[in-house]
PDB file of C-alpha atoms in Angstrom:
ATOM      1  CA  MET A  30      62.178 100.936 135.568  1.00 46.00           C
ATOM      2  CA  THR A  31      61.663 100.611 131.819  1.00 50.00           C
ATOM      3  CA  PHE A  32      64.708 102.660 130.769  1.00 49.00           C
ATOM      4  CA  PRO A  33      67.265 100.911 133.027  1.00 55.00           C
ATOM      5  CA  LEU A  34      65.902  97.567 131.833  1.00 51.00           C
ATOM      6  CA  LYS A  35      66.277  98.600 128.183  1.00 53.00           C
ATOM      7  CA  SER A  36      69.802  99.856 128.904  1.00 52.00           C
ATOM      8  CA  ALA A  37      70.703  96.581 130.592  1.00 50.00           C
ATOM      9  CA  ILE A  38      69.351  94.574 127.661  1.00 49.00           C
ATOM     10  CA  ALA A  39      71.259  96.743 125.166  1.00 48.00           C
ATOM     11  CA  ALA A  40      74.475  96.373 127.155  1.00 47.00           C
ATOM     12  CA  ALA A  41      74.040  92.618 127.385  1.00 46.00           C
ATOM     13  CA  THR A  42      73.360  92.382 123.645  1.00 47.00           C
ATOM     14  CA  LEU A  43      76.490  94.417 122.853  1.00 46.00           C
ATOM     15  CA  SER A  44      78.552  92.258 125.208  1.00 44.00           C
ATOM     16  CA  LEU A  45      77.324  89.077 123.526  1.00 42.00           C
ATOM     17  CA  ALA A  46      78.094  90.507 120.090  1.00 43.00           C
ATOM     18  CA  VAL A  47      81.643  91.434 121.116  1.00 44.00           C
ATOM     19  CA  THR A  48      82.155  88.012 122.701  1.00 45.00           C
ATOM     20  CA  ALA A  49      80.859  86.247 119.589  1.00 44.00           C
ATOM     21  CA  GLN A  50      83.127  88.335 117.365  1.00 51.00           C
ATOM     22  CA  ALA A  51      86.153  87.569 119.548  1.00 58.00           C
ATOM     23  CA  SER A  52      85.365  83.835 119.432  1.00 71.00           C
ATOM     24  CA  GLU A  53      85.238  83.733 115.616  1.00 90.00           C
ATOM     25  CA  PRO A  54      88.425  82.368 114.033  1.00 96.00           C
ATOM     26  CA  ILE A  55      90.819  84.797 112.412  1.00 98.00           C
ATOM     27  CA  LYS A  56      91.058  83.934 108.722  1.00 98.00           C
ATOM     28  CA  VAL A  57      94.745  83.909 107.816  1.00 98.00           C
ATOM     29  CA  GLY A  58      95.123  84.569 104.094  1.00 98.00           C
ATOM     30  CA  ILE A  59      97.896  82.738 102.266  1.00 98.00           C
ATOM     31  CA  SER A  60      98.435  82.172  98.562  1.00 95.00           C
ATOM     32  CA  GLY A  61      96.702  79.082  97.203  1.00 94.00           C
ATOM     33  CA  GLU A  62      99.882  78.468  95.192  1.00 91.00           C
ATOM     34  CA  PRO A  63     102.416  76.751  97.517  1.00 91.00           C
ATOM     35  CA  TYR A  64     105.476  78.831  98.375  1.00 90.00           C
ATOM     36  CA  PRO A  65     107.843  76.469 100.221  1.00 90.00           C
ATOM     37  CA  PRO A  66     109.279  76.663 102.815  1.00 92.00           C
ATOM     38  CA  PHE A  67     106.976  79.503 103.904  1.00 95.00           C
ATOM     39  CA  THR A  68     103.610  77.967 102.955  1.00 96.00           C
ATOM     40  CA  PHE A  69     103.039  74.527 101.433  1.00 95.00           C
ATOM     41  CA  LYS A  70     100.920  71.400 101.823  1.00 96.00           C
ATOM     42  CA  ALA A  71     102.176  68.496 103.904  1.00 96.00           C
ATOM     43  CA  ALA A  72     101.600  64.878 102.872  1.00 95.00           C
ATOM     44  CA  SER A  73      98.450  64.969 105.015  1.00 96.00           C
ATOM     45  CA  GLY A  74      97.037  67.720 102.821  1.00 95.00           C
ATOM     46  CA  ASP A  75      97.241  70.288 105.621  1.00 96.00           C
ATOM     47  CA  TRP A  76      99.005  73.596 105.076  1.00 98.00           C
ATOM     48  CA  THR A  77     102.313  73.994 106.893  1.00 97.00           C
ATOM     49  CA  GLY A  78     105.547  75.974 106.640  1.00 97.00           C
ATOM     50  CA  PHE A  79     107.327  78.772 108.462  1.00 97.00           C
ATOM     51  CA  GLU A  80     104.565  81.356 108.094  1.00 98.00           C
ATOM     52  CA  VAL A  81     101.705  78.915 108.717  1.00 98.00           C
ATOM     53  CA  ASP A  82     103.234  77.715 111.985  1.00 98.00           C
ATOM     54  CA  LEU A  83     104.190  81.264 112.953  1.00 98.00           C
ATOM     55  CA  ALA A  84     100.609  82.430 112.316  1.00 98.00           C
ATOM     56  CA  LEU A  85      99.307  79.710 114.618  1.00 97.00           C
ATOM     57  CA  ALA A  86     101.835  80.734 117.264  1.00 98.00           C
ATOM     58  CA  LEU A  87     100.687  84.361 116.982  1.00 98.00           C
ATOM     59  CA  CYS A  88      97.067  83.327 117.446  1.00 98.00           C
ATOM     60  CA  ASP A  89      98.044  81.276 120.508  1.00 98.00           C
ATOM     61  CA  ALA A  90      99.792  84.346 121.916  1.00 98.00           C
ATOM     62  CA  MET A  91      96.595  86.365 121.371  1.00 98.00           C
ATOM     63  CA  GLY A  92      94.349  83.616 122.740  1.00 97.00           C
ATOM     64  CA  ARG A  93      92.498  83.413 119.405  1.00 97.00           C
ATOM     65  CA  ASN A  94      91.733  80.617 116.946  1.00 96.00           C
ATOM     66  CA  CYS A  95      93.083  80.794 113.394  1.00 96.00           C
ATOM     67  CA  GLU A  96      91.776  79.397 110.135  1.00 97.00           C
ATOM     68  CA  ILE A  97      94.263  79.084 107.281  1.00 97.00           C
ATOM     69  CA  THR A  98      92.450  80.424 104.198  1.00 98.00           C
ATOM     70  CA  PRO A  99      94.158  79.993 100.812  1.00 97.00           C
ATOM     71  CA  THR A 100      93.351  82.476  98.054  1.00 96.00           C
ATOM     72  CA  GLY A 101      94.938  83.576  94.789  1.00 93.00           C
ATOM     73  CA  TRP A 102      98.068  85.707  95.276  1.00 92.00           C
ATOM     74  CA  SER A 103      97.091  88.241  92.614  1.00 90.00           C
ATOM     75  CA  GLY A 104      93.797  88.966  94.397  1.00 95.00           C
ATOM     76  CA  ILE A 105      94.886  88.536  97.995  1.00 97.00           C
ATOM     77  CA  ILE A 106      94.680  92.266  98.895  1.00 97.00           C
ATOM     78  CA  ALA A 107      91.224  92.483  97.326  1.00 97.00           C
ATOM     79  CA  SER A 108      90.167  89.439  99.368  1.00 98.00           C
ATOM     80  CA  LEU A 109      91.384  91.164 102.532  1.00 98.00           C
ATOM     81  CA  ASN A 110      89.488  94.376 101.868  1.00 98.00           C
ATOM     82  CA  ALA A 111      86.376  92.385 100.893  1.00 98.00           C
ATOM     83  CA  GLU A 112      86.593  90.673 104.327  1.00 97.00           C
ATOM     84  CA  ARG A 113      86.988  87.190 102.874  1.00 98.00           C
ATOM     85  CA  ILE A 114      90.174  86.968 104.950  1.00 98.00           C
ATOM     86  CA  ASP A 115      91.258  88.929 108.041  1.00 98.00           C
ATOM     87  CA  MET A 116      95.016  89.121 107.558  1.00 98.00           C
ATOM     88  CA  ILE A 117      97.665  88.371 104.950  1.00 98.00           C
ATOM     89  CA  MET A 118     100.623  86.336 106.168  1.00 98.00           C
ATOM     90  CA  ASN A 119     102.406  85.289 103.008  1.00 95.00           C
ATOM     91  CA  SER A 120     105.824  86.934 102.659  1.00 94.00           C
ATOM     92  CA  MET A 121     104.269  90.292 101.774  1.00 94.00           C
ATOM     93  CA  SER A 122     106.819  93.091 102.004  1.00 91.00           C
ATOM     94  CA  ILE A 123     105.825  96.406 103.565  1.00 94.00           C
ATOM     95  CA  THR A 124     105.927  98.970 100.764  1.00 90.00           C
ATOM     96  CA  ALA A 125     104.583 102.500 100.328  1.00 91.00           C
ATOM     97  CA  LYS A 126     102.397 101.398  97.400  1.00 91.00           C
ATOM     98  CA  ARG A 127     100.680  98.678  99.427  1.00 95.00           C
ATOM     99  CA  GLN A 128     100.297 100.995 102.417  1.00 96.00           C
ATOM    100  CA  ARG A 129      97.979 103.155 100.336  1.00 97.00           C
ATOM    101  CA  VAL A 130      95.331 100.426 100.448  1.00 98.00           C
ATOM    102  CA  ILE A 131      96.139  98.286 103.514  1.00 98.00           C
ATOM    103  CA  ASP A 132      97.981  98.545 106.820  1.00 98.00           C
ATOM    104  CA  PHE A 133     100.801  96.370 108.102  1.00 98.00           C
ATOM    105  CA  THR A 134     102.064  95.144 111.433  1.00 98.00           C
ATOM    106  CA  ARG A 135     105.694  95.625 112.353  1.00 97.00           C
ATOM    107  CA  PRO A 136     108.006  93.482 110.176  1.00 97.00           C
ATOM    108  CA  TYR A 137     108.632  89.941 111.378  1.00 97.00           C
ATOM    109  CA  TYR A 138     111.240  88.783 108.840  1.00 95.00           C
ATOM    110  CA  PHE A 139     113.457  90.065 106.026  1.00 92.00           C
ATOM    111  CA  THR A 140     115.457  88.329 103.288  1.00 90.00           C
ATOM    112  CA  PRO A 141     116.953  89.778 100.096  1.00 91.00           C
ATOM    113  CA  GLY A 142     116.201  88.868  96.493  1.00 95.00           C
ATOM    114  CA  ALA A 143     118.606  86.420  94.860  1.00 96.00           C
ATOM    115  CA  TYR A 144     119.660  85.761  91.264  1.00 97.00           C
ATOM    116  CA  VAL A 145     119.771  82.066  90.333  1.00 97.00           C
ATOM    117  CA  ALA A 146     121.303  80.702  87.137  1.00 97.00           C
ATOM    118  CA  ALA A 147     123.237  77.698  85.845  1.00 98.00           C
ATOM    119  CA  ASP A 148     126.579  77.044  87.509  1.00 97.00           C
ATOM    120  CA  GLU A 149     128.548  77.645  84.318  1.00 96.00           C
ATOM    121  CA  ARG A 150     126.978  81.025  83.588  1.00 95.00           C
ATOM    122  CA  GLU A 151     129.260  83.964  84.355  1.00 91.00           C
ATOM    123  CA  MET A 152     127.064  86.593  85.944  1.00 90.00           C
ATOM    124  CA  ASN A 153     127.479  89.465  88.344  1.00 78.00           C
ATOM    125  CA  SER A 154     124.307  91.496  88.533  1.00 66.00           C
ATOM    126  CA  PRO A 155     123.338  93.775  86.994  1.00 77.00           C
ATOM    127  CA  GLU A 156     126.286  94.211  84.613  1.00 83.00           C
ATOM    128  CA  ASP A 157     126.058  90.708  83.144  1.00 92.00           C
ATOM    129  CA  LEU A 158     122.273  90.693  82.686  1.00 96.00           C
ATOM    130  CA  ASP A 159     122.465  92.335  79.264  1.00 95.00           C
ATOM    131  CA  GLY A 160     120.890  90.037  76.672  1.00 96.00           C
ATOM    132  CA  LEU A 161     119.614  87.497  79.223  1.00 97.00           C
ATOM    133  CA  VAL A 162     116.015  86.401  79.751  1.00 98.00           C
ATOM    134  CA  MET A 163     115.036  86.712  83.422  1.00 98.00           C
ATOM    135  CA  GLY A 164     111.909  85.363  85.131  1.00 98.00           C
ATOM    136  CA  VAL A 165     110.232  87.029  88.133  1.00 98.00           C
ATOM    137  CA  GLN A 166     106.943  86.368  89.887  1.00 96.00           C
ATOM    138  CA  ALA A 167     104.520  89.226  89.219  1.00 95.00           C
ATOM    139  CA  ALA A 168     103.075  91.413  91.988  1.00 91.00           C
ATOM    140  CA  THR A 169     106.156  90.908  94.185  1.00 93.00           C
ATOM    141  CA  THR A 170     108.828  93.259  95.454  1.00 93.00           C
ATOM    142  CA  ASN A 171     111.323  91.468  93.218  1.00 96.00           C
ATOM    143  CA  ALA A 172     109.188  92.410  90.206  1.00 97.00           C
ATOM    144  CA  THR A 173     109.055  96.010  91.411  1.00 96.00           C
ATOM    145  CA  TYR A 174     112.827  96.049  91.916  1.00 96.00           C
ATOM    146  CA  ALA A 175     113.423  94.597  88.452  1.00 96.00           C
ATOM    147  CA  ARG A 176     111.182  97.204  86.844  1.00 96.00           C
ATOM    148  CA  ARG A 177     112.817 100.106  88.699  1.00 95.00           C
ATOM    149  CA  ALA A 178     116.468  99.115  88.945  1.00 95.00           C
ATOM    150  CA  LEU A 179     117.093  96.835  85.958  1.00 95.00           C
ATOM    151  CA  ARG A 180     115.236  98.569  83.129  1.00 91.00           C
ATOM    152  CA  ASP A 181     118.504  99.884  81.645  1.00 93.00           C
ATOM    153  CA  SER A 182     120.475  96.666  82.115  1.00 94.00           C
ATOM    154  CA  GLY A 183     119.440  95.110  78.800  1.00 95.00           C
ATOM    155  CA  VAL A 184     117.730  92.137  80.457  1.00 96.00           C
ATOM    156  CA  ASP A 185     114.459  90.757  79.052  1.00 97.00           C
ATOM    157  CA  ILE A 186     112.131  90.504  82.079  1.00 98.00           C
ATOM    158  CA  ARG A 187     109.352  87.890  81.951  1.00 98.00           C
ATOM    159  CA  LEU A 188     106.611  88.022  84.596  1.00 98.00           C
ATOM    160  CA  TYR A 189     104.833  84.913  85.905  1.00 97.00           C
ATOM    161  CA  ASN A 190     101.764  84.416  88.082  1.00 93.00           C
ATOM    162  CA  GLN A 191     103.299  81.664  90.216  1.00 92.00           C
ATOM    163  CA  ALA A 192     106.773  81.144  91.657  1.00 94.00           C
ATOM    164  CA  GLU A 193     106.858  77.487  90.606  1.00 94.00           C
ATOM    165  CA  GLN A 194     106.275  78.489  86.982  1.00 97.00           C
ATOM    166  CA  VAL A 195     109.418  80.645  87.177  1.00 98.00           C
ATOM    167  CA  ASN A 196     111.436  77.781  88.675  1.00 97.00           C
ATOM    168  CA  ASN A 197     110.244  75.291  86.053  1.00 98.00           C
ATOM    169  CA  ASP A 198     111.107  77.586  83.152  1.00 98.00           C
ATOM    170  CA  LEU A 199     114.616  78.056  84.539  1.00 98.00           C
ATOM    171  CA  LEU A 200     115.080  74.279  84.800  1.00 98.00           C
ATOM    172  CA  SER A 201     113.752  73.756  81.262  1.00 98.00           C
ATOM    173  CA  GLY A 202     116.073  76.374  79.789  1.00 98.00           C
ATOM    174  CA  ARG A 203     113.373  78.850  78.791  1.00 98.00           C
ATOM    175  CA  LEU A 204     114.951  81.340  81.219  1.00 98.00           C
ATOM    176  CA  ASP A 205     118.596  82.256  81.717  1.00 98.00           C
ATOM    177  CA  VAL A 206     118.204  83.596  85.243  1.00 98.00           C
ATOM    178  CA  ILE A 207     115.527  84.197  87.857  1.00 98.00           C
ATOM    179  CA  LEU A 208     115.169  86.746  90.640  1.00 97.00           C
ATOM    180  CA  ALA A 209     113.335  85.535  93.754  1.00 97.00           C
ATOM    181  CA  ASP A 210     113.454  85.445  97.552  1.00 94.00           C
ATOM    182  CA  GLU A 211     116.827  84.118  98.725  1.00 94.00           C
ATOM    183  CA  ILE A 212     115.407  81.691 101.302  1.00 91.00           C
ATOM    184  CA  ALA A 213     112.927  80.257  98.813  1.00 92.00           C
ATOM    185  CA  MET A 214     115.794  79.850  96.351  1.00 96.00           C
ATOM    186  CA  LEU A 215     117.950  78.000  98.872  1.00 93.00           C
ATOM    187  CA  GLN A 216     115.091  75.519  99.295  1.00 90.00           C
ATOM    188  CA  PHE A 217     114.648  75.277  95.530  1.00 95.00           C
ATOM    189  CA  LEU A 218     118.346  74.549  95.004  1.00 96.00           C
ATOM    190  CA  ASP A 219     118.120  71.621  97.443  1.00 94.00           C
ATOM    191  CA  ARG A 220     115.955  69.750  94.925  1.00 96.00           C
ATOM    192  CA  ASP A 221     117.604  67.034  92.871  1.00 97.00           C
ATOM    193  CA  GLU A 222     116.359  68.583  89.624  1.00 97.00           C
ATOM    194  CA  ALA A 223     118.036  71.897  90.524  1.00 98.00           C
ATOM    195  CA  GLU A 224     121.518  70.367  90.532  1.00 98.00           C
ATOM    196  CA  GLY A 225     123.724  72.485  88.330  1.00 98.00           C
ATOM    197  CA  PHE A 226     122.159  75.783  89.388  1.00 98.00           C
ATOM    198  CA  GLU A 227     123.332  78.257  92.035  1.00 97.00           C
ATOM    199  CA  ILE A 228     122.778  81.687  93.550  1.00 96.00           C
ATOM    200  CA  LYS A 229     124.926  84.127  91.609  1.00 95.00           C
ATOM    201  CA  ALA A 230     124.281  87.293  93.635  1.00 93.00           C
ATOM    202  CA  THR A 231     121.763  88.985  95.907  1.00 93.00           C
ATOM    203  CA  ALA A 232     119.935  92.222  95.178  1.00 93.00           C
ATOM    204  CA  PRO A 233     121.026  95.270  97.206  1.00 92.00           C
ATOM    205  CA  ARG A 234     118.764  97.009  99.701  1.00 87.00           C
ATOM    206  CA  HIS A 235     116.368  99.125  97.672  1.00 92.00           C
ATOM    207  CA  ALA A 236     113.177 101.079  98.306  1.00 91.00           C
ATOM    208  CA  ALA A 237     111.288  98.493  96.246  1.00 92.00           C
ATOM    209  CA  TYR A 238     111.886  95.916  98.974  1.00 90.00           C
ATOM    210  CA  GLY A 239     110.326  98.066 101.659  1.00 87.00           C
ATOM    211  CA  GLU A 240     110.964  97.590 105.371  1.00 88.00           C
ATOM    212  CA  GLY A 241     110.702  93.815 105.513  1.00 92.00           C
ATOM    213  CA  VAL A 242     107.785  91.394 105.605  1.00 96.00           C
ATOM    214  CA  GLY A 243     104.737  92.251 107.719  1.00 98.00           C
ATOM    215  CA  ILE A 244     101.173  91.035 108.190  1.00 98.00           C
ATOM    216  CA  GLY A 245      98.720  92.819 105.902  1.00 98.00           C
ATOM    217  CA  LEU A 246      95.538  94.148 107.539  1.00 98.00           C
ATOM    218  CA  ARG A 247      92.525  96.259 106.666  1.00 98.00           C
ATOM    219  CA  GLN A 248      93.150  99.901 107.496  1.00 98.00           C
ATOM    220  CA  ALA A 249      90.267  99.993 109.986  1.00 97.00           C
ATOM    221  CA  ASP A 250      91.476  96.984 112.006  1.00 98.00           C
ATOM    222  CA  ASP A 251      93.512  98.939 114.556  1.00 98.00           C
ATOM    223  CA  GLU A 252      92.672  96.587 117.434  1.00 97.00           C
ATOM    224  CA  LEU A 253      93.817  93.501 115.545  1.00 98.00           C
ATOM    225  CA  GLU A 254      96.974  95.320 114.440  1.00 98.00           C
ATOM    226  CA  ALA A 255      97.840  96.222 118.040  1.00 98.00           C
ATOM    227  CA  SER A 256      97.188  92.652 119.196  1.00 98.00           C
ATOM    228  CA  LEU A 257      99.326  91.192 116.420  1.00 98.00           C
ATOM    229  CA  ASN A 258     102.181  93.613 117.089  1.00 98.00           C
ATOM    230  CA  ASP A 259     102.183  92.499 120.726  1.00 98.00           C
ATOM    231  CA  ALA A 260     102.051  88.855 119.631  1.00 98.00           C
ATOM    232  CA  ILE A 261     104.943  89.327 117.193  1.00 98.00           C
ATOM    233  CA  ALA A 262     107.017  90.846 119.996  1.00 98.00           C
ATOM    234  CA  THR A 263     106.141  87.852 122.191  1.00 98.00           C
ATOM    235  CA  VAL A 264     107.120  85.134 119.677  1.00 98.00           C
ATOM    236  CA  ILE A 265     110.351  86.955 118.857  1.00 97.00           C
ATOM    237  CA  GLU A 266     111.305  87.511 122.494  1.00 97.00           C
ATOM    238  CA  ASP A 267     110.493  83.956 123.604  1.00 98.00           C
ATOM    239  CA  GLY A 268     112.441  82.406 120.710  1.00 98.00           C
ATOM    240  CA  THR A 269     109.466  80.869 118.874  1.00 98.00           C
ATOM    241  CA  CYS A 270     110.132  82.849 115.688  1.00 98.00           C
ATOM    242  CA  ALA A 271     113.825  81.942 115.664  1.00 97.00           C
ATOM    243  CA  SER A 272     113.075  78.272 116.333  1.00 98.00           C
ATOM    244  CA  LEU A 273     110.570  78.040 113.474  1.00 98.00           C
ATOM    245  CA  SER A 274     112.915  79.971 111.182  1.00 96.00           C
ATOM    246  CA  GLU A 275     115.769  77.555 111.906  1.00 96.00           C
ATOM    247  CA  GLN A 276     113.429  74.581 111.460  1.00 97.00           C
ATOM    248  CA  TYR A 277     112.082  75.598 108.060  1.00 95.00           C
ATOM    249  CA  LEU A 278     114.716  77.969 106.659  1.00 93.00           C
ATOM    250  CA  GLY A 279     117.955  76.825 108.249  1.00 91.00           C
ATOM    251  CA  THR A 280     118.728  80.330 109.507  1.00 91.00           C
ATOM    252  CA  ASP A 281     117.208  83.060 111.668  1.00 94.00           C
ATOM    253  CA  VAL A 282     115.483  85.684 109.502  1.00 94.00           C
ATOM    254  CA  CYS A 283     113.321  87.218 112.263  1.00 96.00           C
ATOM    255  CA  VAL A 284     113.432  91.013 112.639  1.00 94.00           C
ATOM    256  CA  TYR A 285     114.520  92.159 116.097  1.00 92.00           C
ATOM    257  CA  ASP A 286     113.854  95.703 117.371  1.00 77.00           C
TER     258      ASP A 286
END
C-alpha cells in the first residue's frame, strides 16, 4: 500500500505544479521606450497600442493571463533568456542572427523600412544618400539593412538607442534623413511638429528584414510556441488582428498564410 500511496502523492504534486505554472501570468516583454502606435502609454499611464492589445487578444485565445512587462530594448533578448520575461512582442523581425539565440512564432505582421526627410529634399534612395547624415535606431533590422546595403552609398549613418531620439534629431536638423518602420513613420508624420517632412521612399525586400515580425521565445519553450502559433492563427482568422491593425495603424499589416 505504501508504494501506490507515494505514487499518488507524487502525481498529485506534479499536477498541482503544472496547474500553478499554467495559472501564472505570461510576462509579455515590450521596450520601456514607447514605440507608437505599436506600444505606448495612454493618458491613464497604462500601456496600449497595436501589439499590446494584440498580445492580450492572444492570451485570451489561449485562456491565459498576460502581464505587460517593459524592459530596455537593447537588453530585451537577454531579459527573455534570463526568464525575466516570457515572450517578446515588440516589432521584432525574424532574422537568422536572432534565431541563433531565440525562437520565434510564425510572423504576425510585416511592414517595410521607410526613408523620411524634409519635403524640399530631393532624394531617391540609395542614389541620393551620398553626403547625407542618416539616423537609424540601433539593434533593429533597419540598422542591419543600412550596414549591409548602404555602406557604399556615401551616407553617414548615425545609430541611436531610442526611436524618439532619431525623430527629434531629424526635426532639429541634426539629421538629413532617417530610416525607420513605415507604419511608425506614418504616425510620426501626423504630428504637428513633423509638418514639412515626408516619406521619400521605402526600402526593398532584403534578407536583413527577415520574414516579418514574430513573437520572440526561449528556445526551450516549445509548448508556448505551439500555443501562440495557434492563437495567432485564431486572431487572424477571426479578424481581430485586422481590426486592431486598422484601429491603430490605419491599414491591415497582418500576415496571412
